[in-house]
Amino acid sequence: MAHLELQKVAKSYGAVEVIPGVDFEINSGEFLVLVGPSGSGKSTLLKMIAGLEETTSGKILVDGQDITHLDPSARDLAMVFQSYALYPHMTVRDNMSFALRMRGEDPAVIDQRVREAVAMLDLGGLEDRKPGQLSGGQRQRVAMGRCVVRNPKLFLFDEPLSNLDAKLRAQTRIEIRRLHERLKATSIFVTHDQVEAMTMADRIALLKDGKLQQIGSPQDLYLRPRNTFVATFIGTPEMNLLAGRLQMAEGHFHIGGMRLPASAGQQSRLSVACHSGTAVMVGVRPEHFAIVLNTTPGALQVTVNVTEWLGHEIFIFGQSDLGSISVRVPEGLETTPAQGDVLSILPIADRWHVFDAGSSENVLLD
Amino acid sequence: MSARQKLGGMGGNLLAWGYALIILGPMVWILSNSFKRQIDILMGTTIAPITLANYHQIINSRQSHFLWNLWNSAIVSVVSTLLVLIIATVAAFTLARLQPPRWVSFILLGWALVFHMLPTLTFVGSWYVMFTEVGLHGTYTALILAQVVQGLPMALFLMIGFVMNIPKELVQAARLDGCTYPQVFRHLILPLSLGGMAAAGALTFISAWSDFAVALNLSNKDTMTAPVAIATFAQEHQILYGQMAAASMLSMLPALAFIMFGQRFVVRGLLAGAVK
């Protein structure tokens, strides 16, 4: 277990700047998920921490020790690769014990640790198989076992679930999380899948173009997104962004005729940040709309184009005066809306965000 | 199957058999000559009484040193093949996975290409002068060094293909598992490129074993290799066709054995990197 700190860590390939400088800290025992679209530099950052990529500038500190230019073999970090990278000519047991043997550990200790890991990861009976004789899920667990036996300072995961099918992925997510609860090892998990990020992380660091957009708990990112990128990246279907100018009418802010129901606190915060006429984007998640009577003042009329029925919830995608819009239909609705139906909707009080039209920053956060 | 396809199949078969005949024909002819008396060979008799005299003569006669020549060939080929394999595999790992500066790869591969393309005889004259100057002419060292230079380019290209097929992540995983680069080579690259080494080794061995031009110029009576010795059967006043044929057959055996052993790997080696 270790504490990791990145200080202005930057990476360029020649003149191309991939990561302009990232700062953050990971506390001992924390599970941090690095998430972002492809090309955001998250894998590069992970490889820099591992020492597999040179760091152009900045510092990487583990427990206060500068490891920026330390050889990867001396860093005592373990990594689960996307392709698992199991040694194809070695058995499961040899794969797991390899690092310990390289370290010259006592054979009795090695045997003990491997046996523990095999039991922990439910790999009993497979110890003498080669990776080629294992299924995808088993290989994934061997790759985890290879890290577990070492008891390293840091666990690094480079999209380890992307080669599994959806069902196995969901199961492995829980297994990794349970393993983390048990070992309490400081872990960094890279993924482009926001569901993985939301379900596994203690904290999420969201990257875009090598820049840290926001770091915080899953709830933080979901409920208090710093900018429109964070707002639309987290959550499916993504948050509706409705562009327009704020208007004040009957004691409430409106956008394009739609009322923004607010508590007194929210109202006063918005009044401080903006005034009537400010160009903004109002963000409302599909699940934060309520269907109201069409006589309700300030309601938005939506003409249904497509209905997605998922069993436990229904999403409708439609057209309104403010552009296309997606709405989760709350449970308990008598009839499923069909194509061509017109619904009246209104955001739930305080469950909406206002972003500056120019900078895309959330104006309601301090 | 339509008549057209049938005809095409037959044509293909005919071509393959014709090609085999071109290769096998002379070999069968030499094989039959090695069991004939000199007089039958000179008379052009097709079916002649079988005799083992030729083999007996080159193996047992006091005037013949052919077994010694075979031994020389073995030393030169085996040692040079081992050296080529070691150098080629380490170099391939360095070039493919350690990201040396571009100019290093460029010079090394460029050098390999040039040596591979130019005919050996171009160099033999210079090598003769160089080795004579330093007093190495006629030694195993000279022969082995020359064979290494000759065999290295192809082995290098083959091994680069093989090492490139070992995923980068494996090397990275081993590095994080605490391996230095020499340990990565020893525990990962070496065991995983044995197939490639078998292919490159078989090809290098065969080319060193059958080399004539280099050995003719750099060897002396004590270090003479089998191909050069075979040529000496063509003497000033007569050509010992029978013994020549018998010697050829004997010298063919090791190469044949290697082909049998290495065939699987050789084909894979030549196709390495062609398709993923």
Short mmCIF file of C-alpha atoms in Angstrom, two decimals, chain A residues 109-311:
data_model
loop_
_atom_site.label_atom_id
_atom_site.label_comp_id
_atom_site.label_asym_id
_atom_site.label_seq_id
_atom_site.Cartn_x
_atom_site.Cartn_y
_atom_site.Cartn_z
CA VAL A 109 7.28 -18.64 0.64
CA ILE A 110 6.64 -18.59 -3.11
CA ASP A 111 4.69 -21.82 -2.90
CA GLN A 112 2.63 -20.50 -0.01
CA ARG A 113 1.79 -17.20 -1.75
CA VAL A 114 0.87 -18.89 -5.02
CA ARG A 115 -1.39 -21.31 -3.18
CA GLU A 116 -3.14 -18.44 -1.42
CA ALA A 117 -3.65 -16.55 -4.68
CA VAL A 118 -4.94 -19.65 -6.45
CA ALA A 119 -7.50 -20.17 -3.71
CA MET A 120 -8.46 -16.48 -3.60
CA LEU A 121 -9.02 -16.32 -7.37
CA ASP A 122 -10.71 -19.69 -7.67
CA LEU A 123 -8.04 -21.14 -9.96
CA GLY A 124 -7.70 -24.49 -8.17
CA GLY A 125 -6.85 -27.37 -10.52
CA LEU A 126 -5.51 -25.10 -13.25
CA GLU A 127 -2.02 -24.59 -11.79
CA ASP A 128 -0.28 -26.80 -14.34
CA ARG A 129 -2.09 -25.52 -17.42
CA LYS A 130 -0.53 -23.17 -19.93
CA PRO A 131 -2.33 -19.89 -20.76
CA GLY A 132 -3.35 -21.27 -24.17
CA GLN A 133 -5.48 -23.88 -22.42
CA LEU A 134 -7.48 -21.36 -20.39
CA SER A 135 -10.66 -19.41 -21.14
CA GLY A 136 -10.66 -15.61 -21.32
CA GLY A 137 -12.01 -15.22 -17.80
CA GLN A 138 -9.47 -17.65 -16.37
CA ARG A 139 -6.62 -15.85 -18.10
CA GLN A 140 -7.85 -12.60 -16.65
CA ARG A 141 -7.78 -14.12 -13.16
CA VAL A 142 -4.27 -15.51 -13.68
CA ALA A 143 -3.14 -12.03 -14.70
CA MET A 144 -4.64 -10.72 -11.46
CA GLY A 145 -3.00 -13.53 -9.51
CA ARG A 146 0.36 -12.63 -10.94
CA CYS A 147 -0.04 -9.21 -9.33
CA VAL A 148 -1.57 -10.42 -6.07
CA VAL A 149 1.28 -12.79 -5.15
CA ARG A 150 3.78 -9.97 -5.36
CA ASN A 151 2.09 -7.75 -2.82
CA PRO A 152 3.25 -4.68 -4.76
CA LYS A 153 3.12 -1.03 -3.80
CA LEU A 154 0.62 -0.23 -6.54
CA PHE A 155 -1.79 -2.18 -8.71
CA LEU A 156 -2.13 -0.87 -12.24
CA PHE A 157 -4.96 -2.06 -14.49
CA ASP A 158 -4.89 -1.22 -18.20
CA GLU A 159 -8.44 -1.87 -19.47
CA PRO A 160 -8.35 -5.47 -18.23
CA LEU A 161 -12.05 -6.13 -18.83
CA SER A 162 -12.35 -5.04 -22.44
CA ASN A 163 -11.68 -8.53 -23.82
CA LEU A 164 -14.47 -10.15 -21.81
CA ASP A 165 -18.09 -10.54 -22.85
CA ALA A 166 -20.68 -8.32 -21.18
CA LYS A 167 -21.84 -10.86 -18.59
CA LEU A 168 -18.35 -11.87 -17.52
CA ARG A 169 -17.32 -8.25 -17.42
CA ALA A 170 -20.03 -7.38 -14.92
CA GLN A 171 -19.05 -10.35 -12.79
CA THR A 172 -15.31 -9.57 -12.93
CA ARG A 173 -16.00 -5.96 -12.00
CA ILE A 174 -17.48 -7.15 -8.74
CA GLU A 175 -14.63 -9.63 -8.20
CA ILE A 176 -11.97 -6.97 -8.66
CA ARG A 177 -13.80 -4.66 -6.30
CA ARG A 178 -14.12 -7.43 -3.71
CA LEU A 179 -10.43 -8.26 -4.09
CA HIS A 180 -9.66 -4.61 -3.49
CA GLU A 181 -11.77 -4.53 -0.33
CA ARG A 182 -9.79 -7.50 0.91
CA LEU A 183 -6.26 -6.41 -0.04
CA LYS A 184 -6.74 -2.65 0.32
CA ALA A 185 -3.99 -2.12 -2.21
CA THR A 186 -3.63 1.27 -3.86
CA SER A 187 -4.96 0.75 -7.38
CA ILE A 188 -5.23 2.69 -10.61
CA PHE A 189 -7.69 1.33 -13.13
CA VAL A 190 -7.75 2.66 -16.70
CA THR A 191 -10.92 2.29 -18.75
CA HIS A 192 -12.94 4.08 -21.38
CA ASP A 193 -16.14 2.59 -20.01
CA GLN A 194 -17.97 4.99 -17.73
CA VAL A 195 -20.03 2.18 -16.21
CA GLU A 196 -16.83 0.49 -15.01
CA ALA A 197 -15.65 3.81 -13.67
CA MET A 198 -18.88 4.55 -11.82
CA THR A 199 -19.23 1.09 -10.30
CA MET A 200 -15.66 0.43 -9.22
CA ALA A 201 -14.05 3.71 -8.27
CA ASP A 202 -13.48 5.32 -4.91
CA ARG A 203 -12.60 8.33 -7.01
CA ILE A 204 -12.70 8.95 -10.75
CA ALA A 205 -10.20 11.06 -12.68
CA LEU A 206 -11.68 12.08 -16.02
CA LEU A 207 -9.17 12.96 -18.74
CA LYS A 208 -9.62 14.62 -22.09
CA ASP A 209 -6.76 15.44 -24.48
CA GLY A 210 -4.29 14.79 -21.68
CA LYS A 211 -5.96 17.32 -19.37
CA LEU A 212 -7.64 16.43 -16.12
CA GLN A 213 -11.29 17.54 -16.39
CA GLN A 214 -12.45 16.58 -12.92
CA ILE A 215 -11.40 14.27 -10.11
CA GLY A 216 -13.80 13.15 -7.43
CA SER A 217 -16.18 10.48 -6.23
CA PRO A 218 -18.60 8.96 -8.78
CA GLN A 219 -21.40 10.91 -7.10
CA ASP A 220 -19.41 14.13 -7.47
CA LEU A 221 -18.94 13.66 -11.19
CA TYR A 222 -22.54 12.63 -11.70
CA LEU A 223 -24.23 15.25 -9.54
CA ARG A 224 -21.76 18.13 -9.78
CA PRO A 225 -20.04 18.00 -13.18
CA ARG A 226 -17.44 20.76 -13.62
CA ASN A 227 -18.08 21.29 -17.33
CA THR A 228 -20.16 20.05 -20.24
CA PHE A 229 -17.58 17.38 -21.13
CA VAL A 230 -17.83 15.73 -17.71
CA ALA A 231 -21.60 16.19 -17.76
CA THR A 232 -22.06 14.40 -21.06
CA PHE A 233 -19.35 11.74 -20.56
CA ILE A 234 -20.86 10.35 -17.36
CA GLY A 235 -24.33 8.84 -17.68
CA THR A 236 -26.26 7.11 -20.48
CA PRO A 237 -28.13 8.34 -22.39
CA GLU A 238 -26.04 11.44 -22.01
CA MET A 239 -27.20 14.64 -20.35
CA ASN A 240 -29.41 16.92 -22.50
CA LEU A 241 -27.71 20.24 -23.20
CA LEU A 242 -30.22 22.93 -24.06
CA ALA A 243 -28.67 26.10 -25.45
CA GLY A 244 -30.36 29.44 -25.08
CA ARG A 245 -30.60 32.64 -23.04
CA LEU A 246 -31.78 32.72 -19.45
CA GLN A 247 -34.98 34.67 -18.88
CA MET A 248 -36.62 35.67 -15.65
CA ALA A 249 -40.39 35.32 -15.55
CA GLU A 250 -42.84 34.99 -12.67
CA GLY A 251 -40.01 34.62 -10.18
CA HIS A 252 -38.38 31.72 -12.01
CA PHE A 253 -35.55 31.37 -14.48
CA HIS A 254 -36.65 30.05 -17.88
CA ILE A 255 -34.76 28.78 -20.90
CA GLY A 256 -36.52 28.86 -24.27
CA GLY A 257 -39.85 29.00 -22.48
CA MET A 258 -39.10 26.04 -20.19
CA ARG A 259 -39.25 26.78 -16.48
CA LEU A 260 -36.32 25.77 -14.26
CA PRO A 261 -37.92 24.83 -10.93
CA ALA A 262 -35.54 25.73 -8.12
CA SER A 263 -35.21 25.94 -4.39
CA ALA A 264 -34.46 29.32 -2.88
CA GLY A 265 -30.76 28.42 -2.51
CA GLN A 266 -30.32 27.31 -6.12
CA GLN A 267 -32.25 30.35 -7.32
CA SER A 268 -30.05 32.79 -5.44
CA ARG A 269 -26.85 31.02 -6.53
CA LEU A 270 -27.92 31.28 -10.16
CA SER A 271 -28.90 34.92 -9.68
CA VAL A 272 -25.38 35.63 -8.43
CA ALA A 273 -23.71 33.75 -11.30
CA CYS A 274 -25.94 34.91 -14.17
CA HIS A 275 -28.57 37.41 -15.00
CA SER A 276 -31.46 37.49 -17.39
CA GLY A 277 -30.19 37.35 -20.98
CA THR A 278 -26.95 35.42 -20.30
CA ALA A 279 -26.17 32.86 -23.05
CA VAL A 280 -25.94 29.46 -21.35
CA MET A 281 -26.39 25.75 -21.81
CA VAL A 282 -28.77 24.13 -19.39
CA GLY A 283 -27.98 20.48 -18.67
CA VAL A 284 -30.69 18.08 -17.59
CA ARG A 285 -30.21 14.31 -17.35
CA PRO A 286 -32.94 12.19 -19.01
CA GLU A 287 -33.83 10.77 -15.60
CA HIS A 288 -34.32 14.23 -14.12
CA PHE A 289 -37.39 15.18 -16.12
CA ALA A 290 -40.90 14.81 -14.79
CA ILE A 291 -43.89 14.32 -17.05
CA VAL A 292 -46.49 16.92 -16.19
CA LEU A 293 -49.95 17.96 -17.31
CA ASN A 294 -49.83 19.94 -20.52
CA THR A 295 -51.53 22.82 -18.75
CA THR A 296 -48.57 23.23 -16.39
CA PRO A 297 -47.00 26.68 -16.90
CA GLY A 298 -43.45 26.60 -18.35
CA ALA A 299 -43.68 22.96 -19.45
CA LEU A 300 -41.75 21.86 -22.56
CA GLN A 301 -43.64 20.01 -25.30
CA VAL A 302 -41.80 17.00 -26.72
CA THR A 303 -42.90 15.08 -29.81
CA VAL A 304 -41.84 11.44 -29.46
CA ASN A 305 -39.63 10.04 -32.27
CA VAL A 306 -38.32 6.79 -30.82
CA THR A 307 -39.13 4.77 -27.71
CA GLU A 308 -36.54 2.44 -26.13
CA TRP A 309 -38.10 -0.13 -23.86
CA LEU A 310 -35.47 -1.72 -21.59
CA GLY A 311 -37.74 -3.55 -19.18
#
